Short mmCIF file of N, CA and C in Angstrom, two decimals:
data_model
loop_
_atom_site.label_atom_id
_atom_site.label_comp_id
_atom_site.label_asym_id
_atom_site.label_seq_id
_atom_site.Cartn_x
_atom_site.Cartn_y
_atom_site.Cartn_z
N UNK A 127 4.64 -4.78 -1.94
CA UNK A 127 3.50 -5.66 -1.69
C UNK A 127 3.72 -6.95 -2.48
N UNK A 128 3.73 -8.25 -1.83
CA UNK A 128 3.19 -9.30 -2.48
C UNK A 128 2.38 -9.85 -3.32
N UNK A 129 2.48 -10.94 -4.09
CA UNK A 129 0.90 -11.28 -4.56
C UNK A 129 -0.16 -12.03 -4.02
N UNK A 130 0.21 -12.78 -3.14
CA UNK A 130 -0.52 -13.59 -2.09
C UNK A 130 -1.40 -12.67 -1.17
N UNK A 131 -2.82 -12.95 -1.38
CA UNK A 131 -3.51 -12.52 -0.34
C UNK A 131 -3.61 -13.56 0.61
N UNK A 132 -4.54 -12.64 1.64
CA UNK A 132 -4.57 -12.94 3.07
C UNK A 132 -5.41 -14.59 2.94
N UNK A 133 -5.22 -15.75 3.99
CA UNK A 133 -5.66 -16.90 3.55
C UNK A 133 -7.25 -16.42 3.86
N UNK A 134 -7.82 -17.72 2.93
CA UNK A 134 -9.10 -17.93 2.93
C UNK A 134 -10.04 -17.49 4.48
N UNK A 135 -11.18 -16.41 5.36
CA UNK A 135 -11.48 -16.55 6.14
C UNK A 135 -10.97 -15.63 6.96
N UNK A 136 -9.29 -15.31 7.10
CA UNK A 136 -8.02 -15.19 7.89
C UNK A 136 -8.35 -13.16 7.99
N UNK A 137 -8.10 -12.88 9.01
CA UNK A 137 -7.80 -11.46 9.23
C UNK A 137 -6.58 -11.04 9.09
N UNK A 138 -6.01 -10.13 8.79
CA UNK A 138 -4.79 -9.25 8.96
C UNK A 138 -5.25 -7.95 9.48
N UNK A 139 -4.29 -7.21 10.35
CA UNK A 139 -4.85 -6.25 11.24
C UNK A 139 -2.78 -5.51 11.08
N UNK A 140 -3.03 -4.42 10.43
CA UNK A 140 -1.44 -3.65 10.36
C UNK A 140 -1.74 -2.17 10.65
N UNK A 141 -1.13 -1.69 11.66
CA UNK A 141 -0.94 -0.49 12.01
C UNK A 141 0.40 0.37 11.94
N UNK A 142 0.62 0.95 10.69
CA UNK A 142 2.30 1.55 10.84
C UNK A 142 1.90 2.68 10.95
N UNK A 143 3.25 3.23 11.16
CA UNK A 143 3.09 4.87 11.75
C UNK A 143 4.38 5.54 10.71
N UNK A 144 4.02 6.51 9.67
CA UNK A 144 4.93 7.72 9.09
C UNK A 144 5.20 8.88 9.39
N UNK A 145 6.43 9.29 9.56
CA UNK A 145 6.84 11.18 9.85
C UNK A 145 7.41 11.26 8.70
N UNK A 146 6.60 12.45 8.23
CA UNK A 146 7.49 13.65 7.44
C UNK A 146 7.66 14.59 7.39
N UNK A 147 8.79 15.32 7.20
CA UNK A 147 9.20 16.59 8.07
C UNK A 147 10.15 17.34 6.80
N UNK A 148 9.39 17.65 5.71
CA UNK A 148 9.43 18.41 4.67
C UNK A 148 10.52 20.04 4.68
N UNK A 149 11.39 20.41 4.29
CA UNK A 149 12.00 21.76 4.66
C UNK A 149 10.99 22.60 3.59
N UNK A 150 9.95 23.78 4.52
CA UNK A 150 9.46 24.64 4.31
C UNK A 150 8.30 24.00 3.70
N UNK A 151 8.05 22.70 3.67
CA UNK A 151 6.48 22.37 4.22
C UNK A 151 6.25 21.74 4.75
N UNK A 152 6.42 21.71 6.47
CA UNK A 152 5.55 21.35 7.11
C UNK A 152 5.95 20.10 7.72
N UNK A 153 5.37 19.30 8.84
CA UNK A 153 4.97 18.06 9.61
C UNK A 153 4.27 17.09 8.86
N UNK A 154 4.03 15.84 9.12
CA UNK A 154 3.00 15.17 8.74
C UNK A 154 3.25 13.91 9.84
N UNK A 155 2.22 13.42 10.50
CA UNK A 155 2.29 12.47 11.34
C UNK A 155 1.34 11.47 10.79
N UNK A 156 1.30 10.21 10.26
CA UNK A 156 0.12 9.65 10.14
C UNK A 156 -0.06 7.77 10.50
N UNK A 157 -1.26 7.34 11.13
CA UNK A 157 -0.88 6.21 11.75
C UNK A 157 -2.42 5.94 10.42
N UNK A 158 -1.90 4.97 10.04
CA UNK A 158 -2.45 4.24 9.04
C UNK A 158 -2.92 2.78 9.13
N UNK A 159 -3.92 2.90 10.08
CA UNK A 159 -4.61 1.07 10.59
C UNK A 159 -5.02 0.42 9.06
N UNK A 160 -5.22 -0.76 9.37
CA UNK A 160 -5.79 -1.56 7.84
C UNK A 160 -5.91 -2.78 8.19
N UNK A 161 -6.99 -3.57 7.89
CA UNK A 161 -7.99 -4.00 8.15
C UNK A 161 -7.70 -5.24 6.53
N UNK A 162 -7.34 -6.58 6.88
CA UNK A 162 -7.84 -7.13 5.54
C UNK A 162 -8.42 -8.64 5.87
N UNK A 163 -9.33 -9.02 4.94
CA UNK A 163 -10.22 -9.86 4.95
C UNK A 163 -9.99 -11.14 3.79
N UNK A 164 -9.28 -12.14 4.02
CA UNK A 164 -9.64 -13.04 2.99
C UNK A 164 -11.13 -13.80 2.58
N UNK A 165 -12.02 -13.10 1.97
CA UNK A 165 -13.18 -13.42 1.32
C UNK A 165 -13.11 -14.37 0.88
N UNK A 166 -12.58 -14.73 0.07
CA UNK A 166 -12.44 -16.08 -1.35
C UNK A 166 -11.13 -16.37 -1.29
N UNK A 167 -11.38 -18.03 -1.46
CA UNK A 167 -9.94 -18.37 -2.27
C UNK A 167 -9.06 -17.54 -2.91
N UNK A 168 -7.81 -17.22 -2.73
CA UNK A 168 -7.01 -16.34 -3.51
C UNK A 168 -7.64 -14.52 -3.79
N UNK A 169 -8.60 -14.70 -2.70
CA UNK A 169 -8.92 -13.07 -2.83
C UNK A 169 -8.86 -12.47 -1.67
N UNK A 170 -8.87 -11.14 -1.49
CA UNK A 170 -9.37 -10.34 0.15
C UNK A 170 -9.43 -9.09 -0.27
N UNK A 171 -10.44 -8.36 0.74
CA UNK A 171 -10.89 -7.40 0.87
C UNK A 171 -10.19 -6.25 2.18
N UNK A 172 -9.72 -5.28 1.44
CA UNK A 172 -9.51 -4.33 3.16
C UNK A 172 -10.32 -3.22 2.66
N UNK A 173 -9.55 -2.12 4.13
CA UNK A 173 -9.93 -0.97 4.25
C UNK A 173 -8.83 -0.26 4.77
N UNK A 174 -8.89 0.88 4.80
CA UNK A 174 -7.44 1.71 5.19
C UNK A 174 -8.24 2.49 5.63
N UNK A 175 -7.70 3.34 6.91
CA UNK A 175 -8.40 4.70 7.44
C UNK A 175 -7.33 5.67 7.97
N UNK A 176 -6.72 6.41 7.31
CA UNK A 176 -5.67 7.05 7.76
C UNK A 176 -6.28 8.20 8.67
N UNK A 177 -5.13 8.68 9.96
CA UNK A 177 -4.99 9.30 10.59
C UNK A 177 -4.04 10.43 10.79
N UNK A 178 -4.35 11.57 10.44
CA UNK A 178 -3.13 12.48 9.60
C UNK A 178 -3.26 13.36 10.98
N UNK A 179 -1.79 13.86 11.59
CA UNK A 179 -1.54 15.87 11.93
C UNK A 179 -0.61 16.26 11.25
N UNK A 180 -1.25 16.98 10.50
CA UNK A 180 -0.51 17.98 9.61
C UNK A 180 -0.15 19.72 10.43
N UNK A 181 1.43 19.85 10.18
CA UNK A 181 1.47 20.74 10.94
C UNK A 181 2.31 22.04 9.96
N UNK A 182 1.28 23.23 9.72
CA UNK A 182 1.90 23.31 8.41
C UNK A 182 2.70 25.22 8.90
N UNK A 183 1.82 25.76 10.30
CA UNK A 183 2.38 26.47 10.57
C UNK A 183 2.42 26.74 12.14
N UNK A 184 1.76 26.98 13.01
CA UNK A 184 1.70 26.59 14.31
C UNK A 184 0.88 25.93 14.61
N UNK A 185 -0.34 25.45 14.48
CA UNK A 185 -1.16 24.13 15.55
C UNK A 185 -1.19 22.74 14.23
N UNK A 186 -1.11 21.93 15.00
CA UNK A 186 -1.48 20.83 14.15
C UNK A 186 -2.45 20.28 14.46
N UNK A 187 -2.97 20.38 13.41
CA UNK A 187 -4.45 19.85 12.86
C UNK A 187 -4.68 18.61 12.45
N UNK A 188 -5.26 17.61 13.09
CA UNK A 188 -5.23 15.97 13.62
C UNK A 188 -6.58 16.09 13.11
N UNK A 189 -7.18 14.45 11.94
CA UNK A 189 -8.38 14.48 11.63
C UNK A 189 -8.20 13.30 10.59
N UNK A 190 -9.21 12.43 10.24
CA UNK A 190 -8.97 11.54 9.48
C UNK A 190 -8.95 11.93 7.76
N UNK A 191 -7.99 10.91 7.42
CA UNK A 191 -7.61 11.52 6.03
C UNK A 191 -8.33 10.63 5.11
N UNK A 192 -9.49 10.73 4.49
CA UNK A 192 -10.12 9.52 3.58
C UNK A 192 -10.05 8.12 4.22
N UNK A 193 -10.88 7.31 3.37
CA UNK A 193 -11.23 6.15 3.80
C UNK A 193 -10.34 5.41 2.00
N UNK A 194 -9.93 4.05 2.09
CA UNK A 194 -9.82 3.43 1.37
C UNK A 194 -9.61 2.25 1.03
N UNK A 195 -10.45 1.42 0.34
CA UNK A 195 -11.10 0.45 0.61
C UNK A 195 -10.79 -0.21 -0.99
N UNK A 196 -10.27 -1.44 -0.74
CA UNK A 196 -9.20 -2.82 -1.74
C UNK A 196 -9.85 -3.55 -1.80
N UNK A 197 -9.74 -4.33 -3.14
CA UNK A 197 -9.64 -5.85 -3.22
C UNK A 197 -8.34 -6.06 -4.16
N UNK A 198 -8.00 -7.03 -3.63
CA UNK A 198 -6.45 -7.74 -4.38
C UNK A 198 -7.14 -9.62 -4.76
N UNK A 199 -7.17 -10.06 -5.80
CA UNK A 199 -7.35 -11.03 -6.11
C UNK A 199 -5.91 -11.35 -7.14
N UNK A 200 -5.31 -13.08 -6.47
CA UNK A 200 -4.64 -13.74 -6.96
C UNK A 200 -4.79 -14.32 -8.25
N UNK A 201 -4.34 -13.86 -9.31
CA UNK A 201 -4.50 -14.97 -10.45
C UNK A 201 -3.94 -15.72 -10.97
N UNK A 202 -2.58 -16.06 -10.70
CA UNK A 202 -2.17 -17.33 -10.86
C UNK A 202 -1.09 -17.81 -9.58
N UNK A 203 -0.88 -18.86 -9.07
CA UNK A 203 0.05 -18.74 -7.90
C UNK A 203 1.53 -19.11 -8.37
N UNK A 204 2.82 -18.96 -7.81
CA UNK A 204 3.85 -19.16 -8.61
C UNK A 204 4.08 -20.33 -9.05
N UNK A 205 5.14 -20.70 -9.72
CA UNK A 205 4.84 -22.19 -10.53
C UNK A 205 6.40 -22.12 -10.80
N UNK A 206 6.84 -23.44 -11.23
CA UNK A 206 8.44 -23.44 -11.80
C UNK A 206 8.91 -22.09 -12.80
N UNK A 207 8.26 -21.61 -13.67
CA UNK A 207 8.27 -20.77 -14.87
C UNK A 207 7.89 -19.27 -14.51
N UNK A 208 6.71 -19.77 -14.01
CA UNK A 208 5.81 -18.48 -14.07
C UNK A 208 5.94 -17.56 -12.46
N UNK A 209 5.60 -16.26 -12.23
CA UNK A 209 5.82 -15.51 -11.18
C UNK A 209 4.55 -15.77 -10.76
N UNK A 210 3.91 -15.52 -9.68
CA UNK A 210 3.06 -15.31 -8.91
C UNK A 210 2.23 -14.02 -9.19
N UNK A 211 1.16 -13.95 -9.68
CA UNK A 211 0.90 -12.53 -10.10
C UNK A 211 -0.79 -12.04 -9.40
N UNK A 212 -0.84 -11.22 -9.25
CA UNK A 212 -2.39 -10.25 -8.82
C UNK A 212 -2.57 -9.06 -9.59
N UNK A 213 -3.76 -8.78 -9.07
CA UNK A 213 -4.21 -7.54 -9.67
C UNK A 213 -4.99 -7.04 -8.50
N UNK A 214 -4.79 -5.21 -8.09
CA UNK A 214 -5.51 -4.99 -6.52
C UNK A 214 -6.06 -4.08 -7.47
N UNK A 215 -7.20 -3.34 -6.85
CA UNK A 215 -7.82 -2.07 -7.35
C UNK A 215 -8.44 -1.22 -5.86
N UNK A 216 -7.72 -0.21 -5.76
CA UNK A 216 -8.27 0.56 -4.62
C UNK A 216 -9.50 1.67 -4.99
N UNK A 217 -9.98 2.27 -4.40
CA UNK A 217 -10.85 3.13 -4.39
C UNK A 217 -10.93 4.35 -2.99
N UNK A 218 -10.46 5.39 -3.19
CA UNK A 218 -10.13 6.17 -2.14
C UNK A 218 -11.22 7.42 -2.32
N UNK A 219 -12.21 7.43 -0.75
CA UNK A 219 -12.56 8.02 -0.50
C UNK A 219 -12.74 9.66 0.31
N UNK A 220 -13.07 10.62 -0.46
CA UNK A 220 -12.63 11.84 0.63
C UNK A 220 -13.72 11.83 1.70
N UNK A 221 -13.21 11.11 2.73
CA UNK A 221 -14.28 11.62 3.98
C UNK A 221 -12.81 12.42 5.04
N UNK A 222 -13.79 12.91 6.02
CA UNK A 222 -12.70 13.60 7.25
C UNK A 222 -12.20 14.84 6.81
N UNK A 223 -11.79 15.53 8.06
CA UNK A 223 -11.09 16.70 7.57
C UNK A 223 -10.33 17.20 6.70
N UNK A 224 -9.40 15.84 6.30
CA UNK A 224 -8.02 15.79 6.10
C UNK A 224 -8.03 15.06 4.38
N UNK A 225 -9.36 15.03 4.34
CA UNK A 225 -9.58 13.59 3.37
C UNK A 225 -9.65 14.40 2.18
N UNK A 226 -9.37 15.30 1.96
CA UNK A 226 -9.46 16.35 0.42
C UNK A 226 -10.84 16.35 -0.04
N UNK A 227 -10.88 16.00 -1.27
CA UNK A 227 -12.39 16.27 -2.24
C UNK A 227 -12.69 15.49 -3.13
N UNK A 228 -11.35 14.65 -3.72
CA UNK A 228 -11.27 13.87 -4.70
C UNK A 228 -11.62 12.32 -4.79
N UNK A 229 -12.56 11.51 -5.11
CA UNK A 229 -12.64 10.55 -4.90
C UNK A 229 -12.14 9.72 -6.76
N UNK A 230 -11.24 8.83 -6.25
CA UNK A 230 -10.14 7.83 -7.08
C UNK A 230 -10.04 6.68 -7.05
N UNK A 231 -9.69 6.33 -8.45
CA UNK A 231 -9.10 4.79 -8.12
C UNK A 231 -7.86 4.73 -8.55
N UNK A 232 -7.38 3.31 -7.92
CA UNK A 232 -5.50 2.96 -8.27
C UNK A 232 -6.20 1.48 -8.91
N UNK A 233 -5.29 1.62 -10.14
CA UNK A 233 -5.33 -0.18 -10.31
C UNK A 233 -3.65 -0.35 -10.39
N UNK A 234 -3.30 -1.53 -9.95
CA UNK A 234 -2.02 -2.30 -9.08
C UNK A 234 -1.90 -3.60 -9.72
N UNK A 235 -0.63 -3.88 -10.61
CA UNK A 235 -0.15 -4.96 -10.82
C UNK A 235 0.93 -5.50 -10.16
N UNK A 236 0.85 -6.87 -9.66
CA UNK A 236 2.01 -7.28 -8.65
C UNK A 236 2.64 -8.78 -9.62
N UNK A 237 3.78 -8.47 -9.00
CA UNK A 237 4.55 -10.16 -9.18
C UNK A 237 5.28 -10.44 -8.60
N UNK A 238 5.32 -11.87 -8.01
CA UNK A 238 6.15 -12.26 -6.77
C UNK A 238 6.60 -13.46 -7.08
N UNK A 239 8.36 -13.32 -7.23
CA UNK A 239 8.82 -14.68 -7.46
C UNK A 239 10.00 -15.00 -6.08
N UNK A 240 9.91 -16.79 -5.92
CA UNK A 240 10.69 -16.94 -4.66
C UNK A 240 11.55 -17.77 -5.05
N UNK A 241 12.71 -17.86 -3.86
CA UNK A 241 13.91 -18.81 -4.47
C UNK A 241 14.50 -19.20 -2.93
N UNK A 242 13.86 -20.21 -2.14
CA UNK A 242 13.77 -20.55 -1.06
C UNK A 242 13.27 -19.64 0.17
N UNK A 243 14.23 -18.93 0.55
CA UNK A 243 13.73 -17.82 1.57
C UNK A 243 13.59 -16.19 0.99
N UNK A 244 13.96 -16.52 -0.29
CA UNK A 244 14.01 -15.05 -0.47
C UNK A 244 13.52 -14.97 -1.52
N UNK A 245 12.54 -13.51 -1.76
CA UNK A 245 11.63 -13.52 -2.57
C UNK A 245 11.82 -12.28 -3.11
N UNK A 246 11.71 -11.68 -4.27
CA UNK A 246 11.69 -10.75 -5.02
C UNK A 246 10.06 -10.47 -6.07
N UNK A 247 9.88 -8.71 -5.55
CA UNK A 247 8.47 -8.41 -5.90
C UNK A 247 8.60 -7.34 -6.40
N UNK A 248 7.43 -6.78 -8.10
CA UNK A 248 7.31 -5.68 -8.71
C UNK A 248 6.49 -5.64 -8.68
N UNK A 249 5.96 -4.02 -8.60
CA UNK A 249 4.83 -3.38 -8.47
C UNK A 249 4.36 -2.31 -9.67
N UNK A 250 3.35 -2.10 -10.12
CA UNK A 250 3.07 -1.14 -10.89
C UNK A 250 1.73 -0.85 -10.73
N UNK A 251 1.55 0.35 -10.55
CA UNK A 251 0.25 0.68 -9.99
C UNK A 251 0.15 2.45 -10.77
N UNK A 252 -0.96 2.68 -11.05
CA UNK A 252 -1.89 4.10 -11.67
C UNK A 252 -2.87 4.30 -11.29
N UNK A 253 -2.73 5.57 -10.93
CA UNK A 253 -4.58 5.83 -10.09
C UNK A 253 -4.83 7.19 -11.25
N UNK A 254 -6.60 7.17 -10.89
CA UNK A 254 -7.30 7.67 -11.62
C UNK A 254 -7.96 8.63 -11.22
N UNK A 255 -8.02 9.69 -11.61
CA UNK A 255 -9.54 11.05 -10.88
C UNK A 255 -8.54 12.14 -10.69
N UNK A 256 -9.68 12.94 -9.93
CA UNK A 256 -8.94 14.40 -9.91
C UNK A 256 -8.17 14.37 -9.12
N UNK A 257 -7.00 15.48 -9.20
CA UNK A 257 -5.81 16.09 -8.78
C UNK A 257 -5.69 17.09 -7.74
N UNK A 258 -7.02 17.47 -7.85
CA UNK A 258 -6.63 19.25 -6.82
C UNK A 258 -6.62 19.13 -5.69
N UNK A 259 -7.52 18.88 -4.58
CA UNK A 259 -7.71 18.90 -3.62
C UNK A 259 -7.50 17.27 -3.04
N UNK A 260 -6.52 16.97 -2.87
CA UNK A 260 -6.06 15.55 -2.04
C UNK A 260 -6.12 15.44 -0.93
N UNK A 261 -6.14 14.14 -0.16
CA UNK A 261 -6.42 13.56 0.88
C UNK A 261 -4.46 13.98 1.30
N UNK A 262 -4.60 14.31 3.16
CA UNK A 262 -3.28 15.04 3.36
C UNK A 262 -2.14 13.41 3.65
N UNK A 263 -2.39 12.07 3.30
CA UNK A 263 -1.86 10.92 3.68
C UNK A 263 -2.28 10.12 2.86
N UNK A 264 -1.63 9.10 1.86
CA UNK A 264 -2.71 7.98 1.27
C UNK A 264 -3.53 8.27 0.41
N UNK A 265 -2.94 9.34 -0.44
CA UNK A 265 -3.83 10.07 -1.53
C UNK A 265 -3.62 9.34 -2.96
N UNK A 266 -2.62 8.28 -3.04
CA UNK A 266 -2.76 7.72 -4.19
C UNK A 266 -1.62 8.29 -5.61
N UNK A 267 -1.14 7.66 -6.25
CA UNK A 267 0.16 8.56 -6.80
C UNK A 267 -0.31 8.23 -8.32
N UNK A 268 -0.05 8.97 -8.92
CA UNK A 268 -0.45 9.42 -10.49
C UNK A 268 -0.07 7.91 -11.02
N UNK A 269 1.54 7.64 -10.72
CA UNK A 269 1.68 6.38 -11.05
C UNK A 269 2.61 5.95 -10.50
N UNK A 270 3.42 4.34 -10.03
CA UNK A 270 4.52 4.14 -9.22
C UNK A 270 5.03 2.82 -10.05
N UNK A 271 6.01 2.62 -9.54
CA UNK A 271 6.66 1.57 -10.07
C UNK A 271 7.69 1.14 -8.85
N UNK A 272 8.21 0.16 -8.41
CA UNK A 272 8.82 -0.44 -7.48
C UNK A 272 9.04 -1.98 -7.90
N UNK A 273 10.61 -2.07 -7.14
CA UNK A 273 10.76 -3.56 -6.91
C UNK A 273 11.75 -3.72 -5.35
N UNK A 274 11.32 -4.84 -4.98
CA UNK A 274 11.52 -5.01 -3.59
C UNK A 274 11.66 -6.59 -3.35
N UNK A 275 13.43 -6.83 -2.46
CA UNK A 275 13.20 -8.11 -2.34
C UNK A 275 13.19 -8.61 -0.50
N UNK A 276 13.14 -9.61 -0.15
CA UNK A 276 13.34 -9.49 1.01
C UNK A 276 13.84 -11.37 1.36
N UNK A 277 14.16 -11.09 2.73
CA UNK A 277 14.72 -12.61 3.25
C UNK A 277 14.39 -12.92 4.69
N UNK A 278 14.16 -14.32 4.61
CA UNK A 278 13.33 -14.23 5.53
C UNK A 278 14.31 -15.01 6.85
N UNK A 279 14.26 -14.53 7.81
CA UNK A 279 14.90 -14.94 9.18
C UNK A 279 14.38 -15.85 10.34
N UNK A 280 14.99 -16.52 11.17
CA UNK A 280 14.71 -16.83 12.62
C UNK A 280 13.03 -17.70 12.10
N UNK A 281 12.84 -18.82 11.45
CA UNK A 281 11.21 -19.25 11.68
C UNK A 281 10.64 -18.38 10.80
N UNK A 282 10.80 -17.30 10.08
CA UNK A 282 9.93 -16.90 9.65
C UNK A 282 9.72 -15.47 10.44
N UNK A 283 9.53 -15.33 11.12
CA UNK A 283 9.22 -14.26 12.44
C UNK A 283 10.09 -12.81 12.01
N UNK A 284 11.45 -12.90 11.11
CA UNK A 284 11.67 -11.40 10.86
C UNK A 284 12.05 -11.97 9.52
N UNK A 285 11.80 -10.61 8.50
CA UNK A 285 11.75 -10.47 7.35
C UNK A 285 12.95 -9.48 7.07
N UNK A 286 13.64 -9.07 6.73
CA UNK A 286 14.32 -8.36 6.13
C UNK A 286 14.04 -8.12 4.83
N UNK A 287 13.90 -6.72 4.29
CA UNK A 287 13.27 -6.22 3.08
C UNK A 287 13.98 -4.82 2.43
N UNK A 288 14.41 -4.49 1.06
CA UNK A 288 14.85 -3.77 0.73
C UNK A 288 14.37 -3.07 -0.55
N UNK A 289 13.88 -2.23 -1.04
CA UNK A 289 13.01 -1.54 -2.02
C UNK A 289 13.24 -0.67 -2.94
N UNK A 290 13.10 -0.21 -4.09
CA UNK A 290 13.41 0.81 -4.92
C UNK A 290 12.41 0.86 -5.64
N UNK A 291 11.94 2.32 -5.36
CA UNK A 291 10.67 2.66 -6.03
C UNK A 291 11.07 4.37 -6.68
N UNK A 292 9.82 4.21 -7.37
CA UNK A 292 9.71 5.85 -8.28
C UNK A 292 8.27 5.84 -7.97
N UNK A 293 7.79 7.01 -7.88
CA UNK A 293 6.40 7.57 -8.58
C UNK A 293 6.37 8.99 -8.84
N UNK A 294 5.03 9.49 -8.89
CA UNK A 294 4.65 10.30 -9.74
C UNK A 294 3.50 10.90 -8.15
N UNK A 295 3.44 12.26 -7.79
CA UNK A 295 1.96 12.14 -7.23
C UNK A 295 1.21 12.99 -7.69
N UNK A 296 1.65 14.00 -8.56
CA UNK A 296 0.39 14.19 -9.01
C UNK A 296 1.12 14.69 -10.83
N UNK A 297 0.31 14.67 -11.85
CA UNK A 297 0.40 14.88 -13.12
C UNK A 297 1.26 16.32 -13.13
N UNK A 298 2.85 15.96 -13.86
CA UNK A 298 3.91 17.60 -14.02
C UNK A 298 4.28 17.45 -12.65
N UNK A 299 4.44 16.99 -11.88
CA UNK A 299 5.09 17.16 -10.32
C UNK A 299 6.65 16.64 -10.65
N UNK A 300 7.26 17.09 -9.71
CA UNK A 300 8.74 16.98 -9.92
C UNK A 300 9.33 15.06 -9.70
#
C-alpha cells in the first residue's frame, strides 16, 4: 500500500479475487470489493466486505466474512529528504457467517518514496483484540511488515509491482 490517499471527493472502487488451496486444510475462495472515499484533503475513508467459500470438507460454505471499515490520513507528502508517510487504522467487524466473533483493530504505518517512475513502499501494521474465533478472509494479522516497489509502464496504465512481506496471524503461530 501507498501513502497517498484517494484525491479529495474522488471514489476508488477495487474488486480482487484470492484462492487458497491449503494441503489438508481446505479451499478458500474470496472476492474482496472495497469501496474508498476521499473525505478531506489528504484523507479517505473505505470499507471492505469480504466474500468467503470456504471448503473445508465436502460443501462449500459461501457467506460474508466481516465488514471492515478504514481511514488512512496523509501526513506529510514526499519532499526532496523526507518519504511520504500515513497512518491507516482499520476496524474489523464480525458480521456474516463467515465473519468469526472477534471485533479488532489494525493500526498501519506507511512510507512511500519515488525516483521518477518508480517508487518504493514500507509497511508496518499491528492489530489488536481477540484471537479465537476469526473472520474466515481479512481477519487482520497479529503483525506484518512488508516492502514493495513497483514501476510504472505505457502512460501510467500498467504498474508492475514486486513485494516482500512477513507477518504473524495470530499470537505463537508458525
Amino acid at each position: 500500500e501507498d501513502a497517498y490517499p484517494v484525491e479529495r471527493h474522488a471514489f476508488e472502487f477495487l474488486l480482487p479475487y484470492a484462492f487458497e488451496d491449503e494441503r489438508g486444510a481446505g479451499r478458500v475462495h474470496a472476492f474482496i470489493p472495497e469501496v474508498e472515499y476521499g473525505i478531506l484533503r489528504n484523507g479517505q475513508l473505505g470499507l471492505k466486505a469480504p466474500i468467503a467459500g470456504v471448503r473445508e470438507t465436502g460443501d462449500t460454505e459461501w457467506g460474508l466474512a466481516g465488514l471492515r471499515v478504514f481511514g488512512l490520513y496523509n501526513l506529510n507528502s514526499e519532499g526532496r529528504t523526507l518519504p511520504a508517510v500515513s497512518a491507516r487504522a482499520d476496524l474489523f467487524l464480525p458480521v456474516g457467517s463467515l465473519g468469526g466473533d472477534a471485533t479488532r483493530v489494525s493500526l498501519k504505518a506507511i512510507a512511500t518514496r519515488s525516483w521518477g517512475r518508480t517508487r518504493v513502499h514500507a509497511n508496518a501494521a499491528w492489530t489488536l483484540g481477540d484471537e479465537t474465533r476469526l473472520a474466515a478472509v481479512e481477519a487482520g494479522h497479529r503483525w506484518s511488515y512488508s516492502l514493495a516497489a513497483d514501476r510504472t509502464f505505457f502512460r501510467q496504465s500498467v504498474l508492475l509491482i514486486g513485494e516482500v512481506a512477513t507477518r504473524r496471524a495470530v499470537q505463537g503461530a508458525p
